[in-house]
Tab-separated table of N, CA and C in Angstrom:
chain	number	residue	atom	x	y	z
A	3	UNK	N	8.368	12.054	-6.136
A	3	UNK	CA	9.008	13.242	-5.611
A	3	UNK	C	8.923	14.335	-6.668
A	4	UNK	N	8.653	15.794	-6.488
A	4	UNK	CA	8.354	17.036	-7.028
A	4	UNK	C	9.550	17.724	-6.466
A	5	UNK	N	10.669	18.251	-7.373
A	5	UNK	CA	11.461	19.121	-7.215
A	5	UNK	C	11.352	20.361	-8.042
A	6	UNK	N	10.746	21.652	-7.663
A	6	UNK	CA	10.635	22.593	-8.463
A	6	UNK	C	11.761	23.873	-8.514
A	7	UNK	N	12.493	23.552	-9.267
A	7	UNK	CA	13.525	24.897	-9.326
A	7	UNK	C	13.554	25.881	-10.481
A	8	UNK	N	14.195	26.971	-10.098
A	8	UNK	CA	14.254	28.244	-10.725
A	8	UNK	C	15.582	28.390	-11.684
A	9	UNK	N	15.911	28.440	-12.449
A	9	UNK	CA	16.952	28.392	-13.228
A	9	UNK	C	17.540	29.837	-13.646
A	10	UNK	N	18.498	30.802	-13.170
A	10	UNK	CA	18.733	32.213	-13.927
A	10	UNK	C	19.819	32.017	-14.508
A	11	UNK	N	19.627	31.873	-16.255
A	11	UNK	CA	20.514	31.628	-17.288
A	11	UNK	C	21.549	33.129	-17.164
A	12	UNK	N	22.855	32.850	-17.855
A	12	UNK	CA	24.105	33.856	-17.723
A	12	UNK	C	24.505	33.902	-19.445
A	13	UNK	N	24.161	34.568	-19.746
A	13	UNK	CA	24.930	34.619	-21.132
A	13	UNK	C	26.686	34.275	-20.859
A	14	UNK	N	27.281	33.763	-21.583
A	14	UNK	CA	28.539	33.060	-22.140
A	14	UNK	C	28.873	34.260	-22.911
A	15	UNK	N	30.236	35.278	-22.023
A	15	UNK	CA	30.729	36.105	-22.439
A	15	UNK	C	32.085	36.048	-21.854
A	16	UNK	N	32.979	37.281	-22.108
A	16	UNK	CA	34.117	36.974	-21.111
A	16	UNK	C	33.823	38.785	-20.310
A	17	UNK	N	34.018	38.148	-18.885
A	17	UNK	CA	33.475	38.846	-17.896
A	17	UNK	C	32.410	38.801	-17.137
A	18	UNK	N	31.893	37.480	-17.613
A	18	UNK	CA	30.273	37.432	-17.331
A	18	UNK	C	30.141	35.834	-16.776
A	19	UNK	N	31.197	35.263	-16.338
A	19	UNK	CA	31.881	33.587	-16.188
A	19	UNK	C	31.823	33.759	-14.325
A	20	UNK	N	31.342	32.374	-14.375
A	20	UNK	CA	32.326	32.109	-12.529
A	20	UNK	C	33.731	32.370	-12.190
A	21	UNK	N	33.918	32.981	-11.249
A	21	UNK	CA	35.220	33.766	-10.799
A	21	UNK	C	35.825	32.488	-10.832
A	22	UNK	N	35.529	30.778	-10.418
A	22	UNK	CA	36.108	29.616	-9.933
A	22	UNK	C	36.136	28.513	-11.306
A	23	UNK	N	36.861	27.017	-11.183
A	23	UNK	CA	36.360	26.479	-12.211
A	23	UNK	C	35.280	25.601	-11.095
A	24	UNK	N	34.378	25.151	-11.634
A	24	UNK	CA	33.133	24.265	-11.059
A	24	UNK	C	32.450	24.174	-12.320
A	25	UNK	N	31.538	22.535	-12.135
A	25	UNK	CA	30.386	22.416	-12.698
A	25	UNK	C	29.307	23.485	-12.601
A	26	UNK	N	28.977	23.542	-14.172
A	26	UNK	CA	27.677	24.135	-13.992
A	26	UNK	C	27.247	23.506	-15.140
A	27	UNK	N	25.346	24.221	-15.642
A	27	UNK	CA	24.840	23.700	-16.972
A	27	UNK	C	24.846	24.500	-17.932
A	28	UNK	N	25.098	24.345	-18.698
A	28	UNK	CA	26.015	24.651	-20.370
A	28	UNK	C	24.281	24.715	-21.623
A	29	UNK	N	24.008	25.217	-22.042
A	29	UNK	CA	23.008	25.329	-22.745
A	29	UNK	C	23.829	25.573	-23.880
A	30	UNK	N	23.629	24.987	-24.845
A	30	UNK	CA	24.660	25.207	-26.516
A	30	UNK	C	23.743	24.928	-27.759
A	31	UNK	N	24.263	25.735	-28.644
A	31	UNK	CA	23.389	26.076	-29.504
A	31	UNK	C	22.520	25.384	-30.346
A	32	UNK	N	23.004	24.114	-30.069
A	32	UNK	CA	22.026	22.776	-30.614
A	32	UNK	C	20.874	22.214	-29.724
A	33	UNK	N	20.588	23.346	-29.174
A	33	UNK	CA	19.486	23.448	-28.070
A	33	UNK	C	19.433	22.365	-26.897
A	34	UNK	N	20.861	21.800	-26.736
A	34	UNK	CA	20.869	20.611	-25.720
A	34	UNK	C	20.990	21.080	-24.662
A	35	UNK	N	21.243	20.925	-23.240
A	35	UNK	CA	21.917	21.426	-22.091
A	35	UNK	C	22.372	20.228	-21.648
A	36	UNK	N	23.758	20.911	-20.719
A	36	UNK	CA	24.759	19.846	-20.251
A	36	UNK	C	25.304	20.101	-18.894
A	37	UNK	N	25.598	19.368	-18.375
A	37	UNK	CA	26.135	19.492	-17.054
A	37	UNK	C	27.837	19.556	-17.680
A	38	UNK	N	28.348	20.952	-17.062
A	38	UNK	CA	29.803	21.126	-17.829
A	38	UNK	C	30.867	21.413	-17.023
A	39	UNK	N	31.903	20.554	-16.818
A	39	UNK	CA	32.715	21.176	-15.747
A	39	UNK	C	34.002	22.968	-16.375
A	40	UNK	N	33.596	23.490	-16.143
A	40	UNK	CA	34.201	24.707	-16.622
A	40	UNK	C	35.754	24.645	-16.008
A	41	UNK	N	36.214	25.088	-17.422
A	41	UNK	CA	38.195	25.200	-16.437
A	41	UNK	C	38.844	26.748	-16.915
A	42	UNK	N	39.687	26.911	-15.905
A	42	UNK	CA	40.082	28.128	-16.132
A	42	UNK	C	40.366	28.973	-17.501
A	43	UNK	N	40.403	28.178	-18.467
A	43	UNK	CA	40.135	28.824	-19.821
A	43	UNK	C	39.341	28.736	-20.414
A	44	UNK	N	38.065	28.111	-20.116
A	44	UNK	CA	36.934	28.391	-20.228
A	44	UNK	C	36.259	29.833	-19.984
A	45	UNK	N	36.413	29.841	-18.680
A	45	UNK	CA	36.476	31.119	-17.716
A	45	UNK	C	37.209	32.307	-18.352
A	46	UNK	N	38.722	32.271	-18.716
A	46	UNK	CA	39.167	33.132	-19.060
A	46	UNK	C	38.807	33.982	-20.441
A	47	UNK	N	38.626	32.705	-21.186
A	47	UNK	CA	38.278	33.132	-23.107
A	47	UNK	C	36.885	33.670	-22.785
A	48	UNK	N	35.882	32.995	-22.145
A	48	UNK	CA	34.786	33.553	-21.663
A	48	UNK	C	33.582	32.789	-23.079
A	49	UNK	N	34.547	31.497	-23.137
A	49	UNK	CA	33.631	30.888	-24.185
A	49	UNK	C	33.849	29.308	-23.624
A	50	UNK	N	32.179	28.102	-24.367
A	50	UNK	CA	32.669	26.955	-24.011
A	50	UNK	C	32.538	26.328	-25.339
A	51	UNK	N	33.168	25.456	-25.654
A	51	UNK	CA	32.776	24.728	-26.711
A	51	UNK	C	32.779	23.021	-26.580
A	52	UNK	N	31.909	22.651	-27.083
A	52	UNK	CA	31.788	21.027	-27.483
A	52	UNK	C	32.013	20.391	-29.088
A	53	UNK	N	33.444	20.260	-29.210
A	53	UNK	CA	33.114	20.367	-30.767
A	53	UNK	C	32.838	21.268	-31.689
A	54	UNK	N	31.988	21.207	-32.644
A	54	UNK	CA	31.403	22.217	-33.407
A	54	UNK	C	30.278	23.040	-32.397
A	55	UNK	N	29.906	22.680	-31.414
A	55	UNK	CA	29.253	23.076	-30.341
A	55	UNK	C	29.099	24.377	-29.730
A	56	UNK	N	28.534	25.402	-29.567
A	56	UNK	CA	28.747	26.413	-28.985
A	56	UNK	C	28.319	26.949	-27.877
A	57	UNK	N	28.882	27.134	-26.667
A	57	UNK	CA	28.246	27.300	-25.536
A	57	UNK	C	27.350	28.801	-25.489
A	58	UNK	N	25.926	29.048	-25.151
A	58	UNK	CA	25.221	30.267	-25.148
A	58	UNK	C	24.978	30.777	-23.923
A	59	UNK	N	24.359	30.090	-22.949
A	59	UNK	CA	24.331	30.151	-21.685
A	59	UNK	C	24.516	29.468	-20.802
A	60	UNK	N	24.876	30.190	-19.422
A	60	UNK	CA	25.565	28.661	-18.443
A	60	UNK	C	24.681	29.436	-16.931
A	61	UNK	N	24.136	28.171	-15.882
A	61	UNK	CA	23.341	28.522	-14.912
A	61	UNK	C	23.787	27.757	-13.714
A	62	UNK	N	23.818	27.632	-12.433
A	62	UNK	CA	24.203	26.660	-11.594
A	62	UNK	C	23.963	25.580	-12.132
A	63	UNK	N	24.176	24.819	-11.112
A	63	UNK	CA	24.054	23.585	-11.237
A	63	UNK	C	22.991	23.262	-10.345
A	64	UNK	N	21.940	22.095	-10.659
A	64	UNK	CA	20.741	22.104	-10.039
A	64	UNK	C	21.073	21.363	-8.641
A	65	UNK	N	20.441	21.636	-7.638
A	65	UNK	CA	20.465	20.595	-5.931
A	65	UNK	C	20.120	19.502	-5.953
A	66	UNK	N	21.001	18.506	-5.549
A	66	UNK	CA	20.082	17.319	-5.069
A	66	UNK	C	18.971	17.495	-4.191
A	67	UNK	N	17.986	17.056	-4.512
A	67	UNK	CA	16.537	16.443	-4.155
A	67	UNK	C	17.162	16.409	-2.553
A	68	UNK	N	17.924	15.830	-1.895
A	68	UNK	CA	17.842	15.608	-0.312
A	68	UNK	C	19.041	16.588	-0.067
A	69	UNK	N	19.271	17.555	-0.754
A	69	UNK	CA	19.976	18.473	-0.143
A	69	UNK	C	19.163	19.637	0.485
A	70	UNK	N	19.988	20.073	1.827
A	70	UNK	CA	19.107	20.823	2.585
A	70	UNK	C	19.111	22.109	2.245
């Protein structure tokens, strides 16, 4: 199976966050990406962190393969 998706990264600012908390993917500065569930102070500070970790950009979350 070939799933080809488009990814439009969001810079990690405050004002620049999902209005909601939900998963999304977390790109942090140790060049990893993560599937991150965001919570309202996440959202609010308009920052994520993992640890010494720093969140840079955050993008949906990708579709399941049999989603329509």
């Amino acid at each position: 199976m070939l799933q080809v998706v488009n990814i439009e990264w969001h810079a990690i600012a405050p004002g620049n966050m999902p209005n909601e908390e939900r998963t999304v993917l977390v790109a942090f500065d140790d060049m990893t990406v993560e599937s991150w569930p965001l919570t309202a102070d996440d959202i609010m500070d308009g920052q994520v962190r993992a640890g010494r970790n720093m969140g840079l950009y955050w993008a949906e979350s990708l579709p399941h393969p049999d989603e329509d």
